[in-house]
Amino acid sequence: MAMKATKATSTTGARGGADTTDYDAIVVGGGHNGLVAAAYLARSGARTLVLEARNKTGGAATTEAPWPDAPEFRVTRLSYVMSLLPPTIINDLQLARHGYKIFPMGPYYQAFPEGGSIKLYADDAKRNHIEISKWSKKDADAMPRWDAWLAGLAEVLGPLLLTVPPNLGSRKPRDLKETLRLAWRNKNLNVRTIADVTRLMTMSIADLLDDWFESPQVKGALAVNGVIGTWAGPYEPGTAYVMAHHSIGDVGDGHLGNWGFQEGGMGGVADAIATAARENGAEIRTDARVQQILLKDGKAQGVILDNGQQLTAKVVVTSLHPRTAFLDHVGRQNLPDDFVTDIEHWKTRSGVVKINLALAELPDFTADPGTSLAEHHTGSVEMAPTMPYIERAFQEARDGKAATRPFSDGVIPTAFDKTLCPDGYHIMSLFTQWVPSDWNTEPHTEELQAYADRMIDCYNEVAPNFKSSILHRDIVGPYQMEHDYGLIGGNIFHGELSLEQLFHMRPAPGFADYRTPVPGLYYASSATHAGGGVCGIPGMQAARAAIADRKTARRSPTRINTAVRRSRRS
Ligand SMILES: Cc1cc2nc3c(=O)[nH]c(=O)nc-3n(C[C@H](O)[C@H](O)[C@H](O)COP(=O)(O)OP(=O)(O)OC[C@H]3O[C@@H](n4cnc5c(N)ncnc54)[C@H](O)[C@@H]3O)c2cc1C
């Protein structure tokens, strides 16, 4: 990543100070996870500093005005919808008081190039039956059973999101105790549920949906969540789990799988967390790029900024991509060899392109005519008509060519949120896939423009006013994601949600408890369990681990120095 020495800008909570160089805790990275970690650490009484390389906090949860000649249009530039932030964090940090405000989304909507459309509701079985019956009576009857099946799985998987993964395979008494505790908590699982979880973890979303539904339209609609942000087409094993990961959250209203728009865009979520952190006393510095983690006797002691300034703290929490956090900032020579190998092998592709649009009017769909705001504008406005359509887009990208007809998870947040652009206009956000996985290495500017043209043409086929309604467009490809936002490889989650990178393997076996091989260094990125997504869980868990270790050290001071973690894999 480009190194740029700039003067740091500091915003200070009650206990900080821009001239201070010694803290109790330093958090590297002011994305939403870093901010959550800082808020919890500061709340525990630690003098906490957040260091963010960019000129603003939020990371991939950011609202920006990308068009200098039209600053009145703001877009939620990368991530675009909320679902996974747990009520624990919302309540602990009193985020509603700090501006966290979600508009629940309307239905999933797909207009088909061959005519007709489908709407799917997160919580309205009766209307789902009517909509799906347009395509298949059998599928309409199957839908309530599918919803109940998913709800049953969410009961098992949901609590796991807030569980610290045990160190599976370790024979140390503490690790064995944690493994047994997890088994005990799940003692009520029966043979059928275990089988269902196994299917979910191992099957492709295509095979799973084939077991339940017959119509291509319904299967296409349900497949989208299985491939979001994933370097895998719908026929790849493991994509069924990705669907579940995106289906088990709610926006705090208790409706499973519901997603919502933050008022003011996703930057509003990060701002609410930053305000909570500051209120608890944390100091936040922007334009402050960390170059190195400072080590003394093998333990974290602070950080060195790219302008050479040293800042010290006994606790350092890093929320950066694992390659940056460990290989660049800690250094291979300071880490166990097998851990280095695991991080080198970390899979971090996704081939995602985000396209943000300012629109003069809403899309006028042939299947559901009109440019006045209607229900089908209020949810996800998809371009993923069938499973083969999605698969073709992936196969082309895997063969080294950007998709001819990309798939898109589109949303129009301004259906609810009036703060993003002037009255009468709209913002539309297209989360699209795929371009080749190595497009993080070159900007591919012209090819991305052509890709965006094709994506827009696909929508234009079903809403003929679409192309002419576009006032401005902003295209963010994998190169920009890596170089401007630190999302190495362009992966939206700091690492793929593939089976070998989940739970006790995230980010590496033996180190899934938000601790690292370096005593005093904790890990809060989306590359840990429960990440990715804007869920804050990694930030909360890393802070909890640091706070717990400090308490233990205070109770028995000798343990702080003996907590060498290099042998965690025995
Ligand atoms: C295009 C796109 C769409 C997405 N859509 C959704 C969605 O709709 N809903 C959802 O829940 N999730 C979505 N995600 C995923 C989600 O946004 C991420 O998983 C999450 O925001 C990551 O948060 P984080 O705090 O772990 O890391 P980041 O947000 O990556 O934060 C890390 C921070 O560290 C900073 N940094 C980097 N290097 C340094 C350094 N050397 N020194 C100091 N600071 C540094 C970065 O600038 C950044 O601010 C999307 C992601 C992308 C890219």
Coordinates of C-alpha atoms and ligand atoms in Angstrom, one line a residue:
M1 CA 0.0 0.0 0.0
A2 CA 1.1 3.5 -0.7
M3 CA 2.9 5.1 2.2
K4 CA 2.2 8.8 2.7
A5 CA 3.5 10.8 5.6
T6 CA 0.9 13.3 6.6
K7 CA 0.1 15.4 9.7
A8 CA -2.2 13.5 11.9
T9 CA -5.6 15.0 12.8
S10 CA -6.9 14.2 16.2
T11 CA -10.3 14.2 17.7
T12 CA -10.2 13.7 21.4
G13 CA -12.4 12.2 24.0
A14 CA -12.3 13.0 27.7
R15 CA -9.1 11.2 28.6
G16 CA -6.9 11.7 25.5
G17 CA -4.7 14.5 24.2
A18 CA -3.0 15.0 20.8
D19 CA 0.4 15.4 22.4
T20 CA 0.3 12.3 24.5
T21 CA 2.5 9.4 23.3
D22 CA 1.8 6.8 25.9
Y23 CA -1.5 5.1 26.2
D24 CA -3.0 2.0 27.8
A25 CA -4.3 0.8 24.5
I26 CA -3.7 1.6 20.9
V27 CA -6.1 0.5 18.1
V28 CA -4.7 0.3 14.6
G29 CA -7.3 1.1 12.0
G30 CA -10.4 3.2 12.4
G31 CA -12.8 1.0 10.5
H32 CA -16.0 0.0 12.3
N33 CA -14.3 -2.9 14.1
G34 CA -11.4 -0.8 15.3
L35 CA -13.9 1.8 16.6
V36 CA -15.9 -0.8 18.4
A37 CA -12.8 -2.2 20.0
A38 CA -11.8 1.4 21.1
A39 CA -15.2 2.1 22.5
Y40 CA -15.1 -1.0 24.7
L41 CA -11.5 -0.5 25.8
A42 CA -12.2 3.2 26.6
R43 CA -15.4 2.1 28.5
S44 CA -13.3 -0.2 30.6
G45 CA -11.2 2.8 31.7
A46 CA -8.2 2.3 29.3
R47 CA -6.7 5.5 27.9
T48 CA -7.3 4.5 24.2
L49 CA -6.0 5.9 20.9
V50 CA -7.3 4.9 17.5
L51 CA -4.9 5.4 14.5
E52 CA -6.5 5.6 11.1
A53 CA -4.5 6.0 7.9
R54 CA -7.2 7.7 5.8
N55 CA -8.5 11.2 6.4
K56 CA -11.7 9.8 7.9
T57 CA -12.8 6.8 9.9
G58 CA -15.2 4.0 8.9
G59 CA -13.0 1.9 6.5
A60 CA -15.4 -0.1 4.3
A61 CA -18.4 1.5 6.2
T62 CA -18.1 4.9 4.6
T63 CA -20.3 7.6 3.2
E64 CA -18.6 9.8 0.6
A65 CA -19.3 12.4 -2.0
P66 CA -17.4 11.0 -5.0
W67 CA -18.3 13.7 -7.6
P68 CA -16.5 17.0 -6.9
D69 CA -18.9 18.8 -9.2
A70 CA -21.9 17.5 -7.4
P71 CA -21.1 17.4 -3.7
E72 CA -24.8 17.3 -2.8
F73 CA -24.9 13.6 -3.8
R74 CA -23.4 11.3 -1.2
V75 CA -23.1 7.5 -1.6
T76 CA -22.5 4.7 0.7
R77 CA -19.4 3.9 -1.2
L78 CA -18.5 0.3 -0.4
S79 CA -20.8 -1.6 2.1
Y80 CA -24.4 -0.6 1.7
V81 CA -26.8 -2.5 4.0
M82 CA -26.9 -3.5 7.7
S83 CA -28.1 -6.7 9.3
L84 CA -25.4 -8.3 11.4
L85 CA -24.6 -5.8 14.1
P86 CA -25.9 -7.5 17.3
P87 CA -28.2 -5.8 19.8
T88 CA -25.5 -6.4 22.5
I89 CA -23.2 -3.9 20.8
I90 CA -26.0 -1.5 19.8
N91 CA -27.1 -1.4 23.5
D92 CA -23.7 -1.5 25.2
L93 CA -22.5 1.5 23.1
Q94 CA -25.9 3.2 23.1
L95 CA -25.6 3.6 19.3
A96 CA -29.2 4.8 18.8
R97 CA -28.4 7.8 20.9
H98 CA -25.4 8.5 18.7
G99 CA -27.2 8.3 15.4
Y100 CA -27.6 4.6 14.6
K101 CA -30.9 4.6 12.8
I102 CA -32.0 1.9 10.4
F103 CA -34.8 1.8 7.8
P104 CA -35.7 -1.8 7.3
M105 CA -35.5 -2.7 3.6
G106 CA -38.4 -3.6 1.4
P107 CA -38.7 -6.8 -0.6
Y108 CA -36.2 -8.5 -2.8
Y109 CA -37.1 -7.6 -6.4
Q110 CA -36.1 -9.1 -9.7
A111 CA -37.5 -8.0 -13.1
F112 CA -36.8 -10.7 -15.7
P113 CA -35.4 -9.9 -19.2
E114 CA -38.0 -12.2 -20.7
G115 CA -40.8 -10.4 -18.8
G116 CA -42.5 -10.5 -15.4
S117 CA -41.0 -10.0 -12.0
I118 CA -40.8 -11.5 -8.5
K119 CA -40.9 -10.0 -5.1
L120 CA -39.8 -11.9 -2.0
Y121 CA -40.5 -10.6 1.5
A122 CA -38.4 -11.3 4.6
D123 CA -41.4 -11.6 6.8
D124 CA -44.7 -11.9 4.9
A125 CA -45.5 -15.5 4.1
K126 CA -48.8 -14.8 2.6
R127 CA -47.5 -12.3 0.0
N128 CA -44.5 -14.6 -0.7
H129 CA -47.0 -17.4 -1.6
I130 CA -48.8 -15.1 -4.1
E131 CA -45.6 -13.9 -5.7
I132 CA -43.9 -17.3 -6.0
S133 CA -47.2 -18.9 -7.3
K134 CA -46.7 -16.8 -10.4
W135 CA -43.7 -19.0 -11.2
S136 CA -44.4 -22.3 -9.4
K137 CA -47.1 -23.4 -7.1
K138 CA -44.9 -26.2 -5.7
D139 CA -42.2 -23.6 -4.8
A140 CA -44.8 -21.3 -3.2
D141 CA -45.8 -24.3 -1.0
A142 CA -42.2 -25.1 -0.2
M143 CA -41.3 -21.5 0.9
P144 CA -42.7 -21.6 4.4
R145 CA -40.8 -24.9 5.0
W146 CA -37.6 -23.4 3.7
D147 CA -38.1 -20.3 6.0
A148 CA -38.7 -22.6 9.0
W149 CA -35.6 -24.7 8.1
L150 CA -33.4 -21.6 7.9
A151 CA -34.9 -20.2 11.1
G152 CA -34.0 -23.6 12.8
L153 CA -30.4 -23.3 11.5
A154 CA -30.2 -19.7 12.6
E155 CA -31.0 -20.8 16.1
V156 CA -27.8 -23.0 16.0
L157 CA -25.6 -20.7 14.0
G158 CA -26.7 -17.3 15.4
P159 CA -25.3 -17.9 18.9
L160 CA -22.1 -19.3 17.4
L161 CA -21.4 -15.8 15.9
L162 CA -21.0 -14.5 19.5
T163 CA -19.0 -17.5 20.6
V164 CA -15.2 -17.3 20.9
P165 CA -14.0 -20.3 18.8
P166 CA -12.2 -22.9 21.0
N167 CA -8.7 -24.0 20.2
L168 CA -9.8 -27.2 18.7
G169 CA -7.3 -30.0 18.9
S170 CA -5.3 -28.5 21.8
R171 CA -5.0 -30.7 24.9
K172 CA -4.4 -27.9 27.3
P173 CA -6.9 -28.0 30.1
R174 CA -8.2 -24.4 29.4
D175 CA -8.7 -25.2 25.7
L176 CA -10.4 -28.5 26.5
K177 CA -12.7 -26.8 28.9
E178 CA -13.7 -24.3 26.2
T179 CA -14.3 -27.1 23.7
L180 CA -16.4 -29.0 26.2
R181 CA -18.3 -25.9 27.1
L182 CA -19.2 -25.4 23.4
A183 CA -20.3 -29.0 23.2
W184 CA -22.4 -28.6 26.3
R185 CA -24.1 -25.5 25.0
N186 CA -25.1 -27.5 21.9
K187 CA -26.2 -30.6 23.8
N188 CA -29.8 -30.3 22.6
L189 CA -28.8 -30.7 18.9
N190 CA -30.1 -33.9 17.4
V191 CA -29.0 -36.1 14.5
R192 CA -31.3 -34.2 12.1
T193 CA -30.0 -30.7 13.0
I194 CA -26.3 -31.9 12.8
A195 CA -27.1 -33.3 9.4
D196 CA -28.7 -30.0 8.3
V197 CA -25.7 -28.0 9.6
T198 CA -23.3 -30.4 7.8
R199 CA -25.3 -29.9 4.5
L200 CA -25.2 -26.2 4.9
M201 CA -21.5 -26.1 5.5
T202 CA -20.5 -28.4 2.7
M203 CA -23.1 -28.0 -0.1
S204 CA -23.2 -25.5 -3.0
I205 CA -26.1 -23.1 -2.8
A206 CA -27.2 -24.5 -6.2
D207 CA -27.4 -28.1 -5.0
L208 CA -29.1 -27.0 -1.8
L209 CA -31.8 -25.0 -3.6
D210 CA -32.3 -27.8 -6.2
D211 CA -33.4 -30.0 -3.2
W212 CA -36.1 -27.4 -2.3
F213 CA -37.3 -25.6 -5.4
E214 CA -37.9 -26.1 -9.1
S215 CA -38.3 -22.7 -10.7
P216 CA -35.2 -20.9 -12.0
Q217 CA -36.7 -17.6 -11.0
V218 CA -37.0 -18.6 -7.3
K219 CA -33.6 -20.3 -7.2
G220 CA -31.9 -17.3 -8.8
A221 CA -33.5 -15.0 -6.2
L222 CA -32.3 -17.2 -3.3
A223 CA -28.9 -17.8 -4.7
V224 CA -27.7 -14.2 -4.5
N225 CA -26.8 -14.4 -0.8
G226 CA -24.7 -17.5 -1.4
V227 CA -22.2 -15.6 -3.7
I228 CA -22.1 -12.1 -2.2
G229 CA -18.5 -11.1 -1.9
T230 CA -17.3 -14.6 -2.7
W231 CA -14.8 -15.8 -5.2
A232 CA -17.1 -18.8 -6.0
G233 CA -20.0 -19.4 -8.3
P234 CA -23.3 -20.9 -7.0
Y235 CA -22.2 -24.4 -7.9
E236 CA -19.1 -24.3 -5.6
P237 CA -19.3 -26.2 -2.3
G238 CA -19.5 -23.9 0.7
T239 CA -21.7 -21.3 -0.9
A240 CA -24.7 -22.6 1.0
Y241 CA -23.0 -21.4 4.2
V242 CA -22.3 -17.9 2.7
M243 CA -26.1 -17.7 2.1
A244 CA -26.7 -18.6 5.8
H245 CA -24.1 -16.0 6.9
H246 CA -26.1 -13.3 5.1
S247 CA -29.5 -14.7 6.3
I248 CA -29.1 -15.1 10.0
G249 CA -28.9 -11.5 11.1
D250 CA -31.7 -9.1 11.7
V251 CA -31.6 -5.3 12.0
G252 CA -32.6 -5.4 15.7
D253 CA -36.3 -5.8 14.9
G254 CA -36.3 -9.6 15.4
H255 CA -37.1 -10.4 11.7
L256 CA -34.6 -13.0 10.6
G257 CA -32.7 -12.2 7.4
N258 CA -33.9 -8.6 7.4
W259 CA -31.5 -6.0 6.1
G260 CA -31.8 -2.2 6.5
F261 CA -30.4 1.1 5.4
Q262 CA -28.5 3.3 7.9
E263 CA -29.6 6.9 7.7
G264 CA -26.8 8.9 6.1
G265 CA -25.3 5.8 4.6
M266 CA -22.9 3.3 6.2
G267 CA -20.6 6.1 7.3
G268 CA -23.4 6.9 9.8
V269 CA -22.8 3.5 11.5
A270 CA -19.1 4.2 11.8
D271 CA -19.8 7.8 13.0
A272 CA -22.2 6.5 15.7
I273 CA -19.6 4.1 17.0
A274 CA -16.8 6.8 16.8
T275 CA -19.0 9.1 18.9
A276 CA -19.6 6.4 21.4
A277 CA -15.8 5.7 21.6
R278 CA -15.1 9.4 22.1
E279 CA -17.8 9.8 24.7
N280 CA -16.1 7.0 26.6
G281 CA -12.8 8.9 26.4
A282 CA -11.1 7.5 23.3
E283 CA -8.9 9.7 21.1
I284 CA -9.2 9.2 17.4
R285 CA -6.4 10.3 15.0
T286 CA -6.9 10.3 11.2
D287 CA -4.2 10.7 8.6
A288 CA -2.1 8.5 11.0
R289 CA -0.7 5.6 9.1
V290 CA 0.9 2.9 11.2
Q291 CA 4.0 1.4 9.7
Q292 CA 5.1 -1.1 12.3
I293 CA 4.0 -2.7 15.5
L294 CA 6.6 -1.9 18.2
L295 CA 7.9 -5.0 19.9
K296 CA 10.0 -5.4 23.1
D297 CA 11.1 -8.8 24.3
G298 CA 8.7 -10.4 21.9
K299 CA 5.7 -8.4 23.3
A300 CA 3.7 -5.6 21.7
Q301 CA 4.7 -2.2 23.1
G302 CA 3.1 0.2 20.8
V303 CA 3.4 1.3 17.1
I304 CA 5.6 3.4 14.8
L305 CA 3.8 5.7 12.4
D306 CA 5.0 6.3 8.9
N307 CA 6.3 9.7 9.9
G308 CA 8.6 7.9 12.4
Q309 CA 6.6 8.9 15.6
Q310 CA 6.6 6.2 18.3
L311 CA 3.5 5.7 20.4
T312 CA 3.5 3.3 23.3
A313 CA 0.9 1.1 24.9
K314 CA 0.8 -2.3 26.7
V315 CA -2.2 -3.3 24.6
V316 CA -2.3 -3.0 20.9
V317 CA -5.3 -4.0 18.9
T318 CA -5.0 -4.2 15.1
S319 CA -8.0 -4.4 12.8
L320 CA -6.2 -4.5 9.5
H321 CA -6.1 -7.2 6.8
P322 CA -4.0 -10.1 8.2
R323 CA -1.3 -9.7 5.6
T324 CA -0.8 -6.1 6.6
A325 CA -1.3 -6.6 10.3
F326 CA 1.1 -9.6 10.6
L327 CA 3.4 -9.9 7.7
D328 CA 4.0 -6.1 7.2
H329 CA 3.5 -4.7 10.7
V330 CA 4.8 -7.4 13.0
G331 CA 7.2 -9.0 10.5
R332 CA 7.7 -12.7 9.6
Q333 CA 10.8 -12.9 11.7
N334 CA 8.8 -12.1 14.8
L335 CA 6.1 -14.8 14.2
P336 CA 6.0 -18.6 14.4
D337 CA 6.8 -20.1 11.0
D338 CA 3.6 -22.1 10.7
F339 CA 1.5 -19.0 11.6
V340 CA 3.4 -17.1 8.8
T341 CA 2.6 -19.9 6.4
D342 CA -1.1 -19.8 7.3
I343 CA -1.3 -16.0 6.7
E344 CA 0.6 -16.4 3.4
H345 CA -2.0 -19.0 2.4
W346 CA -4.9 -16.8 3.5
K347 CA -7.4 -16.6 0.6
T348 CA -8.4 -13.0 -0.2
R349 CA -10.0 -12.7 -3.6
S350 CA -13.5 -11.7 -4.6
G351 CA -13.7 -9.8 -8.0
V352 CA -16.3 -7.3 -6.7
V353 CA -16.9 -4.0 -8.3
K354 CA -19.1 -1.4 -6.6
I355 CA -21.0 1.0 -8.9
N356 CA -22.6 4.0 -7.3
L357 CA -25.0 6.1 -9.3
A358 CA -26.8 9.4 -9.0
L359 CA -30.2 9.1 -10.7
A360 CA -32.5 11.8 -12.0
E361 CA -35.5 9.4 -11.6
L362 CA -36.3 6.0 -10.3
P363 CA -36.1 3.0 -12.6
D364 CA -39.3 2.4 -14.6
F365 CA -39.6 -1.3 -14.9
T366 CA -41.5 -2.7 -17.8
A367 CA -42.9 -5.4 -15.5
D368 CA -44.0 -2.9 -12.9
P369 CA -44.3 0.5 -14.7
G370 CA -43.9 3.9 -13.1
T371 CA -41.1 6.3 -11.8
S372 CA -43.0 7.1 -8.7
L373 CA -41.7 5.5 -5.6
A374 CA -43.2 2.0 -5.3
E375 CA -42.5 -1.0 -3.0
H376 CA -40.3 -2.7 -5.6
H377 CA -37.8 0.3 -5.3
T378 CA -37.5 -0.1 -1.6
G379 CA -35.6 -3.3 -1.2
S380 CA -32.9 -5.0 -3.2
V381 CA -33.3 -4.4 -6.9
E382 CA -31.5 -7.4 -8.3
M383 CA -29.9 -8.4 -11.6
A384 CA -29.5 -12.1 -10.9
P385 CA -32.3 -13.7 -12.8
T386 CA -31.2 -17.3 -12.7
M387 CA -28.5 -19.6 -11.3
P388 CA -26.9 -20.2 -14.7
Y389 CA -26.8 -16.4 -15.3
I390 CA -24.8 -16.0 -12.0
E391 CA -22.6 -19.0 -12.8
R392 CA -21.7 -17.7 -16.2
A393 CA -20.5 -14.4 -14.7
F394 CA -18.2 -16.3 -12.3
Q395 CA -16.9 -18.7 -15.0
E396 CA -15.9 -15.8 -17.3
A397 CA -14.1 -14.1 -14.4
R398 CA -12.3 -17.3 -13.5
D399 CA -11.2 -17.6 -17.1
G400 CA -9.6 -14.2 -16.8
K401 CA -12.3 -12.0 -18.4
A402 CA -14.7 -9.5 -16.7
A403 CA -18.3 -10.8 -16.8
T404 CA -20.2 -10.0 -20.0
R405 CA -23.4 -9.9 -18.0
P406 CA -22.5 -9.3 -14.4
F407 CA -24.8 -10.0 -11.5
S408 CA -25.8 -7.2 -9.2
D409 CA -27.3 -6.8 -5.8
G410 CA -28.7 -3.3 -6.2
V411 CA -30.3 -1.0 -3.7
I412 CA -31.9 2.5 -3.7
P413 CA -31.4 3.8 -0.1
T414 CA -33.0 7.1 -1.0
A415 CA -36.3 5.3 -1.1
F416 CA -36.2 6.1 2.6
D417 CA -33.2 8.2 3.4
K418 CA -33.6 11.8 2.4
T419 CA -30.2 12.9 3.6
L420 CA -28.1 11.6 0.8
C421 CA -29.2 13.8 -2.1
P422 CA -31.5 16.6 -3.1
D423 CA -35.2 16.0 -3.2
G424 CA -36.5 14.4 -6.4
Y425 CA -33.2 12.6 -7.1
H426 CA -31.9 9.2 -6.0
I427 CA -28.8 7.3 -5.2
M428 CA -28.5 3.7 -6.4
S429 CA -25.8 1.3 -5.3
L430 CA -24.9 -1.7 -7.4
F431 CA -22.8 -4.4 -5.7
T432 CA -21.6 -6.4 -8.7
Q433 CA -19.5 -9.5 -9.5
W434 CA -17.3 -10.6 -11.1
V435 CA -14.1 -9.3 -12.6
P436 CA -10.9 -11.5 -12.5
S437 CA -9.4 -12.1 -9.1
D438 CA -6.1 -10.5 -10.0
W439 CA -7.6 -7.1 -10.9
N440 CA -6.3 -5.8 -7.6
T441 CA -2.8 -5.5 -9.1
E442 CA -3.7 -3.0 -11.9
P443 CA -6.4 -0.2 -12.0
H444 CA -8.0 -1.6 -15.2
T445 CA -9.8 1.7 -15.5
E446 CA -11.1 1.5 -19.1
E447 CA -12.2 -2.1 -18.7
L448 CA -14.1 -1.2 -15.5
Q449 CA -15.9 1.5 -17.4
A450 CA -16.9 -1.0 -20.1
Y451 CA -17.9 -3.5 -17.4
A452 CA -20.1 -0.8 -15.8
D453 CA -21.7 0.0 -19.2
R454 CA -22.6 -3.7 -19.5
M455 CA -24.0 -3.8 -16.0
I456 CA -26.1 -0.7 -16.7
D457 CA -27.3 -2.2 -20.0
C458 CA -28.6 -5.3 -18.2
Y459 CA -30.8 -3.1 -16.0
N460 CA -31.8 -1.0 -19.0
E461 CA -33.2 -4.2 -20.6
V462 CA -35.8 -4.4 -17.8
A463 CA -36.1 -0.7 -17.0
P464 CA -35.7 1.2 -20.3
N465 CA -35.3 4.6 -18.6
F466 CA -32.4 3.5 -16.5
K467 CA -29.4 4.5 -18.7
S468 CA -30.8 7.9 -19.5
S469 CA -31.6 8.6 -15.8
I470 CA -27.9 8.4 -14.7
L471 CA -26.4 11.7 -13.8
H472 CA -23.1 10.6 -12.3
R473 CA -21.4 7.3 -11.8
D474 CA -18.6 6.1 -9.5
I475 CA -16.9 2.8 -10.1
V476 CA -14.7 1.2 -7.3
G477 CA -12.9 -1.9 -8.4
P478 CA -10.5 -4.3 -6.6
Y479 CA -7.4 -2.2 -7.2
Q480 CA -9.0 0.9 -5.5
M481 CA -10.4 -1.3 -2.7
E482 CA -6.9 -2.6 -2.0
H483 CA -4.9 0.7 -2.4
D484 CA -7.3 3.2 -1.0
Y485 CA -9.1 1.1 1.7
G486 CA -6.6 -1.6 2.6
L487 CA -8.8 -4.4 1.4
I488 CA -6.0 -6.6 0.1
G489 CA -6.9 -8.7 -3.0
G490 CA -10.1 -6.6 -3.2
N491 CA -11.8 -9.1 -0.8
I492 CA -14.6 -7.3 1.0
F493 CA -14.3 -9.3 4.2
H494 CA -10.5 -9.2 4.7
G495 CA -10.5 -12.8 3.6
E496 CA -12.9 -15.2 2.0
L497 CA -15.7 -16.9 3.9
S498 CA -14.6 -20.3 2.6
L499 CA -15.0 -23.3 4.8
E500 CA -11.3 -23.6 5.6
Q501 CA -11.3 -19.9 6.8
L502 CA -14.2 -20.1 9.2
F503 CA -14.6 -20.4 13.0
H504 CA -11.5 -21.9 14.6
M505 CA -9.6 -21.4 11.4
R506 CA -10.2 -17.6 11.2
P507 CA -7.6 -16.2 10.7
A508 CA -5.4 -19.2 11.6
P509 CA -5.7 -22.3 13.7
G510 CA -4.7 -21.7 17.3
F511 CA -5.4 -18.0 17.1
A512 CA -9.1 -17.7 16.6
D513 CA -9.7 -16.2 20.1
Y514 CA -8.8 -12.7 19.0
R515 CA -5.3 -13.1 20.5
T516 CA -2.2 -13.4 18.3
P517 CA 1.2 -15.1 18.6
V518 CA 2.5 -11.8 20.1
P519 CA 1.5 -11.2 23.7
G520 CA -0.2 -7.8 24.1
L521 CA -1.3 -7.8 20.4
Y522 CA -5.0 -8.5 19.8
Y523 CA -6.8 -9.0 16.5
A524 CA -10.1 -7.3 15.6
S525 CA -10.4 -7.5 11.9
S526 CA -13.2 -9.0 9.7
A527 CA -10.7 -11.8 9.2
T528 CA -11.6 -13.2 12.6
H529 CA -14.6 -15.2 13.5
A530 CA -18.0 -13.6 12.9
G531 CA -16.4 -11.2 10.4
G532 CA -16.9 -10.1 7.7
G533 CA -19.7 -7.7 7.5
V534 CA -20.5 -4.6 9.5
C535 CA -21.1 -6.6 12.7
G536 CA -18.6 -5.2 15.1
I537 CA -18.2 -8.6 16.8
P538 CA -14.4 -8.9 16.1
G539 CA -13.9 -5.5 17.6
M540 CA -15.9 -6.3 20.7
Q541 CA -14.3 -9.7 21.2
A542 CA -10.7 -8.4 20.8
A543 CA -11.4 -5.7 23.4
R544 CA -12.9 -8.3 25.7
A545 CA -9.9 -10.5 25.3
A546 CA -7.5 -7.6 26.1
I547 CA -9.6 -6.5 29.1
A548 CA -9.7 -10.0 30.4
D549 CA -6.0 -10.5 30.1
R550 CA -5.2 -7.3 31.8
K551 CA -7.5 -8.3 34.7
T552 CA -5.7 -11.6 35.0
A553 CA -2.3 -9.9 34.8
R554 CA -3.3 -7.5 37.6
R555 CA -4.5 -10.4 39.8
S556 CA -1.3 -12.4 39.2
P557 CA 1.4 -10.0 37.8
T558 CA 3.8 -12.8 36.9
R559 CA 1.4 -14.2 34.4
I560 CA 1.5 -11.3 32.0
N561 CA 5.1 -12.1 31.0
T562 CA 4.6 -15.8 30.9
A563 CA 1.6 -15.6 28.6
V564 CA 3.8 -16.5 25.6
R565 CA 1.4 -17.8 23.0
R566 CA 3.7 -19.4 20.5
S567 CA 2.9 -22.9 21.8
R568 CA -0.9 -22.5 21.3
R569 CA -1.0 -25.2 18.8
S570 CA 0.2 -28.0 21.1
Ligands
LIG1 C1 -17.9 -3.2 -1.8 C2 -18.2 -3.7 -0.4 C3 -19.5 -4.0 -0.1 C4 -19.9 -4.5 1.2 N1 -21.2 -4.6 1.5 C5 -21.5 -4.9 2.8 C6 -22.8 -4.8 3.3 O1 -23.7 -4.3 2.5 N2 -23.1 -5.1 4.6 C7 -22.1 -5.6 5.4 O2 -22.5 -5.9 6.6 N3 -20.9 -5.7 5.0 C8 -20.5 -5.3 3.7 N4 -19.2 -5.4 3.3 C9 -18.2 -5.9 4.3 C10 -17.9 -4.9 5.4 O3 -17.9 -3.6 4.9 C11 -16.5 -5.2 6.0 O4 -16.4 -6.6 6.3 C12 -16.2 -4.3 7.2 O5 -16.6 -3.0 6.9 C13 -14.8 -4.4 7.6 O6 -14.6 -3.7 8.8 P1 -13.3 -3.7 9.6 O7 -13.3 -2.6 10.6 O8 -12.9 -5.1 10.0 O9 -12.2 -3.3 8.5 P2 -12.0 -2.0 7.5 O10 -13.3 -1.4 7.3 O11 -11.3 -2.4 6.3 O12 -11.2 -1.0 8.4 C14 -9.8 -1.1 8.5 C15 -9.3 0.4 8.6 O13 -7.9 0.4 8.8 C16 -7.3 1.5 8.0 N5 -5.9 1.2 7.7 C17 -5.4 0.4 6.8 N6 -4.1 0.4 6.9 C18 -3.7 1.2 7.9 C19 -2.5 1.5 8.5 N7 -1.3 1.1 8.1 N8 -2.6 2.4 9.6 C20 -3.7 2.8 10.1 N9 -4.9 2.5 9.6 C21 -4.9 1.7 8.5 C22 -8.2 1.5 6.8 O14 -8.1 2.8 6.2 C23 -9.6 1.2 7.4 O15 -10.2 2.4 7.8 C24 -18.8 -4.8 2.1 C25 -17.5 -4.5 1.8 C26 -17.2 -4.0 0.5 C27 -15.8 -3.7 0.2

